[in-house]
């Protein structure tokens, strides 16, 4: 088992290039199944979730090579339409293969997906979207059996702008005959990136980034090539680390517009933020102050994935900041760990009230999920003493070489096996 040891108190400085976005790379890898050709994906971070997606692709009969952050998928000889349970349970995103496999082969079998435990994570919207395109779906206690001799375009209206359900609907709709309209679609930048990739395969799709996506399905697809966008949540995590530890850091490789709800909160707290076409710079020298209530929401609202890291960054902000987590019902598992480090946080249902303390202190803490784990790393960088963070298997799912990146900014962090 590996742990991080982090000695806090050093401010961070320098320039860092942010790696590709996990939540973009995963649906794009699933989308490669749609076409009998070769797709080349650049800026695809070598994360454990990416490795799990590659294992699924290989199980389906695709030939996959990975060189650094470039993944090449040849789906010409795909010859299966099931996903093994152990791979399904590794991550939530495995369910996105459902729409792609069904679109490519007319049949798909898999158990229910795993992933971070953030409260109930049903897939009812995924299934109703696929049923709207003519899929027959048997939901059993152990999993799903889906068939569609041919998918037919139709109108899909999502009751919640679910990221995953939007992605599954887009993939199936590309293979369906006729026009599909997805209303109340998710508007995340990762949805736009998926649309851009599908277009390189020859798909006729538009509207991503807005609430209505239109797909003219049934066009012949071929291989494609794409560069994945920078990871806005990884960028937010590094900004939170600077807020916690102090310093002056410039991030590149990420679109500053994707971070605007987060950078405006940090600016309100007293950080100096400067951004331009390909960079975001954050400087924190003096004390922070509390900010107006932070309510998580679908994009372009405040991202739920940044809630934990930003909370860590505001644990020493003078006054009280209220967080309202509206997306997931159990996304405060980092609070007890931050409290071990001396934070003052009261949770009541979806609301967390963070009252600033002078300084956090070191402790032995455990990451219970991906973003909660990253938050503990950020908090430790500002804390007094040497903190030990366990549960790195969660952090590795979404952050590539986090300790190396932070060391390049002057942090005292080590990965100890
Ligand atoms: C994506 O998860 C991200 N994961 C999550 O990031 C992110 O937190 C989430 O979107 C919200 O932004 C990936 O992209 C791989 P949703 P997803 O479907 O698609 C409910 C991280 O840290 N819902 O938009 O699973 C659901 O329970 C991860 O990188 C249904 O009720 O999220 C939740 O309350 C964690 N029925 C809400 O919608 C459904 O069929 C939003 O979920 C689907 C979702």
Coordinates of C-alpha atoms and ligand atoms in Angstrom, one line a residue:
X1 CA 0.0 0.0 0.0
X2 CA 1.3 3.5 -0.9
X3 CA 0.8 6.6 1.1
X4 CA 1.7 10.2 0.6
X5 CA 3.8 12.0 3.3
X6 CA 3.3 15.7 3.0
X7 CA 5.2 18.3 5.1
X8 CA 3.2 21.5 4.9
X9 CA 4.2 25.2 5.2
X10 CA 6.1 25.8 2.0
X11 CA 4.4 28.1 -0.5
X12 CA 4.0 26.8 -4.1
X13 CA 5.5 28.6 -7.1
X14 CA 6.2 27.9 -10.8
X15 CA 4.4 26.8 -13.9
X16 CA 2.5 23.5 -14.4
X17 CA 1.0 22.0 -17.5
X18 CA -2.3 20.3 -16.7
X19 CA -2.8 16.8 -18.2
X20 CA -5.7 15.6 -20.3
X21 CA -9.2 15.3 -18.7
X22 CA -10.2 11.9 -17.3
X23 CA -13.9 12.7 -17.7
X24 CA -13.3 13.4 -21.4
X25 CA -10.9 10.6 -22.2
X26 CA -13.1 7.9 -20.8
X27 CA -16.3 8.5 -22.9
X28 CA -14.0 9.2 -26.0
X29 CA -12.3 5.8 -25.5
X30 CA -15.8 4.2 -25.3
X31 CA -16.8 6.0 -28.5
X32 CA -13.9 4.4 -30.4
X33 CA -16.0 1.2 -30.4
X34 CA -18.5 2.8 -32.7
X35 CA -16.3 2.7 -35.8
X36 CA -14.6 -0.2 -37.6
X37 CA -11.3 1.7 -37.8
X38 CA -8.3 3.2 -36.0
X39 CA -8.7 6.1 -33.6
X40 CA -5.7 8.0 -32.2
X41 CA -6.4 9.9 -28.9
X42 CA -3.7 12.4 -27.7
X43 CA -3.4 14.0 -24.3
X44 CA -5.0 10.9 -22.8
X45 CA -3.7 10.7 -19.2
X46 CA -2.2 7.3 -18.1
X47 CA -4.6 6.9 -15.2
X48 CA -5.9 3.7 -13.6
X49 CA -9.4 4.5 -15.0
X50 CA -7.9 4.8 -18.5
X51 CA -6.2 1.5 -18.0
X52 CA -9.6 0.0 -17.1
X53 CA -11.1 1.4 -20.3
X54 CA -8.3 -0.1 -22.3
X55 CA -8.9 -3.5 -20.7
X56 CA -12.5 -3.3 -21.7
X57 CA -11.6 -2.4 -25.3
X58 CA -9.1 -5.3 -25.5
X59 CA -11.8 -7.7 -24.0
X60 CA -14.1 -6.5 -26.8
X61 CA -11.5 -7.5 -29.4
X62 CA -9.9 -4.1 -30.1
X63 CA -6.2 -3.7 -30.6
X64 CA -4.9 -1.0 -28.3
X65 CA -1.5 0.6 -28.0
X66 CA -0.5 3.3 -25.5
X67 CA 2.6 5.4 -25.8
X68 CA 2.9 8.1 -23.1
X69 CA -0.4 10.0 -23.4
X70 CA -1.3 8.8 -26.8
X71 CA -3.7 5.9 -27.1
X72 CA -4.4 4.2 -30.4
X73 CA -7.5 2.0 -30.7
X74 CA -8.1 -0.3 -33.7
X75 CA -11.7 -1.4 -33.4
X76 CA -11.9 -3.1 -36.8
X77 CA -12.0 -6.6 -35.4
X78 CA -14.3 -6.0 -32.4
X79 CA -16.0 -9.4 -31.9
X80 CA -17.7 -9.3 -28.4
X81 CA -20.5 -7.3 -26.8
X82 CA -20.2 -8.1 -23.1
X83 CA -18.1 -6.4 -20.4
X84 CA -16.8 -8.6 -17.6
X85 CA -18.1 -7.7 -14.1
X86 CA -14.7 -7.0 -12.6
X87 CA -14.0 -4.3 -15.2
X88 CA -17.5 -2.9 -14.9
X89 CA -17.2 -2.5 -11.2
X90 CA -13.9 -0.7 -11.4
X91 CA -15.4 2.6 -12.5
X92 CA -18.7 4.4 -13.2
X93 CA -17.7 5.3 -16.7
X94 CA -17.8 1.7 -17.9
X95 CA -21.5 2.2 -18.4
X96 CA -20.8 4.5 -21.3
X97 CA -19.7 1.5 -23.3
X98 CA -23.4 0.4 -23.3
X99 CA -24.5 3.0 -25.9
X100 CA -21.4 2.4 -28.0
X101 CA -21.5 -1.4 -28.0
X102 CA -25.2 -1.4 -28.7
X103 CA -24.7 1.0 -31.5
X104 CA -21.9 -1.1 -33.0
X105 CA -23.2 -4.6 -32.5
X106 CA -26.9 -4.4 -31.8
X107 CA -26.5 -6.2 -28.5
X108 CA -24.8 -5.5 -25.1
X109 CA -24.5 -7.3 -21.8
X110 CA -23.0 -6.0 -18.6
X111 CA -23.5 -5.7 -14.9
X112 CA -24.1 -2.4 -13.1
X113 CA -21.2 0.0 -12.9
X114 CA -19.0 0.7 -9.9
X115 CA -17.1 4.0 -9.2
X116 CA -16.8 6.5 -6.3
X117 CA -19.4 6.0 -3.6
X118 CA -21.1 9.3 -3.6
X119 CA -24.6 8.1 -2.6
X120 CA -27.0 6.3 -4.9
X121 CA -26.0 6.6 -8.6
X122 CA -28.8 5.0 -10.6
X123 CA -28.6 4.6 -14.4
X124 CA -32.4 4.9 -15.1
X125 CA -31.8 8.0 -17.4
X126 CA -29.2 6.1 -19.4
X127 CA -31.7 3.2 -19.9
X128 CA -34.7 5.3 -20.7
X129 CA -32.6 7.3 -23.3
X130 CA -31.6 4.0 -25.0
X131 CA -35.2 2.7 -24.9
X132 CA -36.3 6.0 -26.6
X133 CA -34.1 4.9 -29.5
X134 CA -35.7 1.5 -29.7
X135 CA -33.4 -0.6 -27.5
X136 CA -34.9 -3.6 -25.7
X137 CA -33.4 -3.7 -22.2
X138 CA -33.7 -6.6 -19.6
X139 CA -32.7 -5.4 -16.2
X140 CA -31.8 -8.3 -14.0
X141 CA -30.5 -8.5 -10.4
X142 CA -27.0 -9.1 -11.8
X143 CA -27.0 -6.9 -14.8
X144 CA -28.4 -5.7 -18.1
X145 CA -29.1 -7.5 -21.5
X146 CA -29.8 -5.0 -24.2
X147 CA -30.7 -5.6 -27.8
X148 CA -31.6 -3.5 -30.8
X149 CA -31.8 -5.0 -34.3
X150 CA -31.5 -1.3 -35.4
X151 CA -31.6 1.8 -33.3
X152 CA -34.0 4.5 -34.6
X153 CA -33.5 8.3 -34.0
X154 CA -36.0 9.9 -31.6
X155 CA -36.6 12.6 -29.0
X156 CA -34.9 12.2 -25.6
X157 CA -35.7 14.5 -22.7
X158 CA -33.5 14.1 -19.6
X159 CA -35.2 15.0 -16.3
X160 CA -31.7 15.8 -15.0
X161 CA -28.8 17.0 -17.2
X162 CA -26.9 13.9 -16.4
X163 CA -23.4 13.8 -17.9
X164 CA -23.3 10.0 -18.3
X165 CA -26.8 9.7 -19.7
X166 CA -26.1 12.5 -22.3
X167 CA -22.9 10.7 -23.4
X168 CA -24.6 7.3 -23.7
X169 CA -27.5 8.9 -25.7
X170 CA -25.0 10.7 -28.0
X171 CA -23.1 7.4 -28.8
X172 CA -26.2 5.4 -29.5
X173 CA -27.8 8.2 -31.5
X174 CA -24.7 8.4 -33.8
X175 CA -25.4 4.7 -34.8
X176 CA -29.2 5.1 -35.0
X177 CA -31.0 5.7 -38.3
X178 CA -32.6 9.2 -38.4
X179 CA -32.5 12.3 -36.2
X180 CA -32.2 12.3 -32.4
X181 CA -32.7 15.3 -30.2
X182 CA -31.4 15.3 -26.7
X183 CA -33.2 17.9 -24.6
X184 CA -31.9 19.1 -21.2
X185 CA -28.6 17.6 -22.1
X186 CA -25.5 18.1 -19.9
X187 CA -23.4 21.1 -21.0
X188 CA -20.1 20.1 -19.5
X189 CA -16.9 20.9 -21.6
X190 CA -16.3 17.1 -21.7
X191 CA -19.6 16.8 -23.7
X192 CA -18.3 19.3 -26.2
X193 CA -15.0 17.4 -26.4
X194 CA -16.9 14.1 -27.1
X195 CA -18.9 15.8 -29.8
X196 CA -15.6 17.1 -31.4
X197 CA -14.2 13.6 -31.3
X198 CA -17.4 12.0 -32.8
X199 CA -17.2 14.5 -35.7
X200 CA -13.6 13.3 -36.5
X201 CA -15.2 9.9 -37.0
X202 CA -17.7 11.4 -39.5
X203 CA -20.7 11.8 -37.2
X204 CA -23.2 14.5 -37.8
X205 CA -23.8 16.0 -34.4
X206 CA -24.3 19.6 -33.1
X207 CA -25.4 21.6 -30.1
X208 CA -23.1 20.2 -27.4
X209 CA -22.4 22.8 -24.8
X210 CA -26.1 23.9 -25.0
X211 CA -29.1 22.1 -23.5
X212 CA -30.2 20.7 -26.9
X213 CA -28.0 18.3 -28.9
X214 CA -29.0 17.1 -32.3
X215 CA -27.6 14.0 -34.0
X216 CA -28.2 12.9 -37.6
X217 CA -27.4 9.3 -37.1
X218 CA -26.6 6.4 -39.5
X219 CA -23.7 8.1 -41.4
X220 CA -20.8 5.7 -42.1
X221 CA -18.0 6.2 -39.5
X222 CA -14.3 5.9 -39.9
X223 CA -11.3 6.2 -37.7
X224 CA -10.4 9.6 -36.2
X225 CA -7.8 11.6 -34.3
X226 CA -8.3 13.9 -31.4
X227 CA -6.5 15.8 -28.6
X228 CA -8.3 15.6 -25.3
X229 CA -9.0 18.9 -23.5
X230 CA -7.1 19.8 -20.3
X231 CA -8.6 18.5 -17.0
X232 CA -10.4 21.5 -15.4
X233 CA -10.9 19.6 -12.1
X234 CA -7.2 18.8 -11.8
X235 CA -6.5 22.5 -12.5
X236 CA -9.1 23.4 -9.7
X237 CA -7.3 21.1 -7.3
X238 CA -3.9 22.8 -7.9
X239 CA -5.5 26.2 -7.5
X240 CA -7.0 25.0 -4.2
X241 CA -3.5 23.8 -3.1
X242 CA -2.1 27.3 -3.7
X243 CA -5.0 28.8 -1.8
X244 CA -4.2 26.4 1.1
X245 CA -0.4 26.7 1.1
X246 CA 0.1 30.2 -0.4
X247 CA 2.3 31.0 -3.4
X248 CA 2.2 32.0 -7.0
X249 CA 1.4 29.4 -9.7
X250 CA 0.7 29.5 -13.4
X251 CA -1.3 26.6 -15.0
X252 CA -1.2 25.9 -18.7
X253 CA -2.9 23.3 -20.9
X254 CA -6.4 24.1 -19.6
X255 CA -9.1 26.4 -20.8
X256 CA -9.5 29.2 -18.2
X257 CA -13.1 29.6 -19.2
X258 CA -13.8 26.1 -17.8
X259 CA -12.6 27.2 -14.4
X260 CA -14.5 30.5 -14.1
X261 CA -16.9 29.6 -11.3
X262 CA -14.0 28.3 -9.2
X263 CA -11.5 31.1 -9.9
X264 CA -14.2 33.7 -9.1
X265 CA -14.7 32.0 -5.7
X266 CA -10.9 32.1 -5.0
X267 CA -10.7 35.7 -6.1
X268 CA -13.6 36.6 -3.7
X269 CA -11.6 34.8 -0.9
X270 CA -8.7 37.1 -1.5
X271 CA -6.5 35.3 -4.1
X272 CA -5.2 37.2 -7.1
X273 CA -6.3 35.5 -10.3
X274 CA -5.1 36.3 -13.8
X275 CA -6.1 34.3 -16.9
X276 CA -5.7 34.4 -20.6
X277 CA -6.0 32.2 -23.6
X278 CA -3.9 29.4 -22.4
X279 CA -3.1 30.1 -18.8
X280 CA -4.5 30.7 -15.4
X281 CA -2.3 32.3 -12.7
X282 CA -3.2 32.4 -9.0
X283 CA -1.3 34.2 -6.3
X284 CA -2.1 33.9 -2.6
X285 CA 0.0 35.9 -0.1
X286 CA -2.2 37.2 2.7
X287 CA -5.0 35.6 4.7
X288 CA -8.1 34.4 3.0
X289 CA -11.7 35.4 3.9
X290 CA -14.9 33.4 3.7
X291 CA -17.1 33.7 0.6
X292 CA -20.8 33.7 -0.3
X293 CA -22.5 30.3 -0.2
X294 CA -21.1 27.8 -2.7
X295 CA -23.8 25.7 -4.3
X296 CA -22.7 22.9 -6.6
X297 CA -24.7 22.6 -9.9
X298 CA -24.4 21.2 -13.4
X299 CA -22.1 23.1 -15.7
X300 CA -21.8 26.0 -16.1
X301 CA -22.5 26.1 -12.3
X302 CA -19.9 25.3 -9.6
X303 CA -18.6 21.8 -10.2
X304 CA -19.4 19.2 -7.6
X305 CA -15.9 17.7 -8.3
X306 CA -14.2 20.9 -7.1
X307 CA -16.3 21.0 -3.9
X308 CA -13.9 19.0 -1.7
X309 CA -10.6 20.6 -3.0
X310 CA -12.0 24.1 -2.6
X311 CA -13.4 23.3 0.8
X312 CA -9.8 22.3 1.8
X313 CA -8.5 25.6 0.4
X314 CA -11.0 27.6 2.5
X315 CA -10.5 25.8 5.9
X316 CA -8.3 28.7 7.1
X317 CA -10.4 31.5 5.5
X318 CA -11.6 33.9 8.2
X319 CA -15.3 33.6 8.9
X320 CA -17.7 30.9 7.8
X321 CA -18.4 29.6 4.3
X322 CA -21.5 27.6 3.5
X323 CA -21.3 24.7 0.9
X324 CA -24.5 23.2 -0.5
X325 CA -23.9 19.9 -2.4
X326 CA -26.8 19.4 -4.7
X327 CA -25.5 16.7 -7.1
X328 CA -24.6 13.8 -4.9
X329 CA -26.2 12.9 -1.6
X330 CA -23.0 11.6 0.1
X331 CA -20.1 13.8 -1.0
X332 CA -18.8 15.0 2.4
X333 CA -16.7 12.0 3.3
X334 CA -13.6 14.2 3.4
X335 CA -15.0 16.3 6.2
X336 CA -14.1 13.9 9.1
X337 CA -10.6 13.6 7.7
X338 CA -10.2 17.4 7.5
X339 CA -11.6 17.6 11.0
X340 CA -8.7 15.3 12.1
X341 CA -6.4 18.0 10.8
X342 CA -8.1 20.7 13.0
X343 CA -10.7 22.0 10.5
X344 CA -14.0 23.3 11.9
X345 CA -16.8 22.0 9.7
X346 CA -20.4 21.2 10.6
X347 CA -22.5 19.1 8.2
X348 CA -26.3 19.0 8.1
X349 CA -27.6 17.0 5.2
X350 CA -26.5 18.6 2.0
X351 CA -25.1 21.7 3.8
X352 CA -21.6 22.0 5.2
X353 CA -20.5 25.1 7.2
X354 CA -16.8 25.7 7.2
X355 CA -15.6 28.1 9.9
X356 CA -12.0 29.2 9.3
X357 CA -9.3 28.3 11.8
X358 CA -5.8 29.9 12.1
X359 CA -4.0 26.9 10.7
X360 CA -4.5 23.1 10.1
X361 CA -2.2 20.6 11.7
X362 CA -0.8 17.3 10.4
X363 CA -2.6 14.0 10.9
X364 CA -2.9 10.5 9.4
X365 CA -5.9 10.7 7.1
X366 CA -7.6 8.4 4.6
X367 CA -8.9 9.2 1.1
X368 CA -12.4 7.7 0.7
X369 CA -12.9 8.8 -2.8
X370 CA -11.1 10.6 -5.7
X371 CA -11.8 14.3 -5.1
X372 CA -12.0 13.9 -1.3
X373 CA -8.5 12.4 -1.4
X374 CA -7.2 15.3 -3.5
X375 CA -8.6 17.7 -1.0
X376 CA -6.6 16.1 1.8
X377 CA -3.4 16.6 -0.2
X378 CA -4.3 20.3 -0.7
X379 CA -5.1 20.8 3.0
X380 CA -1.8 19.0 4.1
X381 CA 0.3 21.4 2.0
X382 CA -0.9 24.3 4.2
X383 CA -0.8 22.4 7.5
X384 CA 1.7 22.4 10.3
X385 CA 3.8 19.2 10.3
X386 CA 3.9 16.0 8.2
X387 CA 0.6 14.5 7.2
X388 CA 0.2 10.9 6.0
X389 CA -2.5 10.3 3.3
X390 CA -3.7 6.8 2.8
X391 CA -6.0 5.4 0.1
X392 CA -4.0 6.6 -2.9
X393 CA -5.8 4.1 -5.2
X394 CA -8.7 6.6 -5.2
X395 CA -6.5 9.6 -6.1
X396 CA -4.6 7.7 -8.8
X397 CA -7.9 7.2 -10.6
X398 CA -8.0 10.8 -11.6
X399 CA -4.6 12.4 -11.0
X400 CA -1.5 11.5 -13.0
X401 CA 1.7 11.9 -11.0
X402 CA 0.1 14.3 -8.5
X403 CA 3.1 14.2 -6.1
X404 CA 5.6 14.8 -9.0
X405 CA 3.5 17.8 -10.2
X406 CA 3.4 19.3 -6.7
X407 CA 7.1 18.7 -6.1
X408 CA 7.8 20.7 -9.3
X409 CA 6.0 23.6 -7.6
X410 CA 8.2 23.3 -4.4
X411 CA 6.0 21.0 -2.3
X412 CA 7.4 18.5 0.2
X413 CA 5.5 15.5 -0.8
X414 CA 6.7 11.9 -1.2
X415 CA 4.9 8.7 -2.3
X416 CA 6.0 6.0 0.1
X417 CA 5.4 2.3 -0.7
Ligands
LIG1 C1 -20.0 12.6 -14.2 O1 -20.5 11.5 -13.5 C2 -18.5 12.6 -13.7 N1 -17.9 11.4 -14.0 C3 -18.4 12.9 -12.2 O2 -17.1 13.0 -11.8 C4 -19.2 14.2 -11.9 O3 -19.2 14.3 -10.5 C5 -20.6 14.1 -12.4 O4 -20.6 13.8 -13.8 C6 -21.3 15.4 -12.2 O5 -20.6 16.5 -12.8 C7 -17.4 11.2 -15.3 O6 -17.6 12.0 -16.2 C8 -16.7 9.9 -15.5 P1 -24.4 12.4 -13.7 P2 -22.0 10.9 -13.8 O7 -25.0 11.4 -14.4 O8 -22.1 10.9 -15.3 C9 -28.3 11.4 -11.1 C10 -15.1 12.6 -10.7 O9 -14.7 12.9 -9.5 N2 -28.6 10.4 -12.1 O10 -24.3 13.8 -14.3 O11 -22.1 9.6 -13.1 C11 -27.0 11.0 -10.3 O12 -27.3 10.1 -9.2 C12 -16.5 12.0 -11.0 O13 -14.3 12.7 -11.7 C13 -29.8 9.7 -12.0 O14 -30.6 10.0 -11.1 O15 -22.9 12.0 -13.2 C14 -26.5 12.4 -9.8 O16 -27.2 12.7 -8.6 C15 -17.2 11.8 -9.7 N3 -30.1 8.8 -13.0 C16 -26.9 13.3 -10.9 O17 -27.9 12.7 -11.7 C17 -29.2 8.6 -14.0 O18 -29.5 7.7 -14.9 C18 -25.7 13.7 -11.8 O19 -25.1 12.5 -12.2 C19 -28.0 9.3 -14.1 C20 -27.7 10.2 -13.1

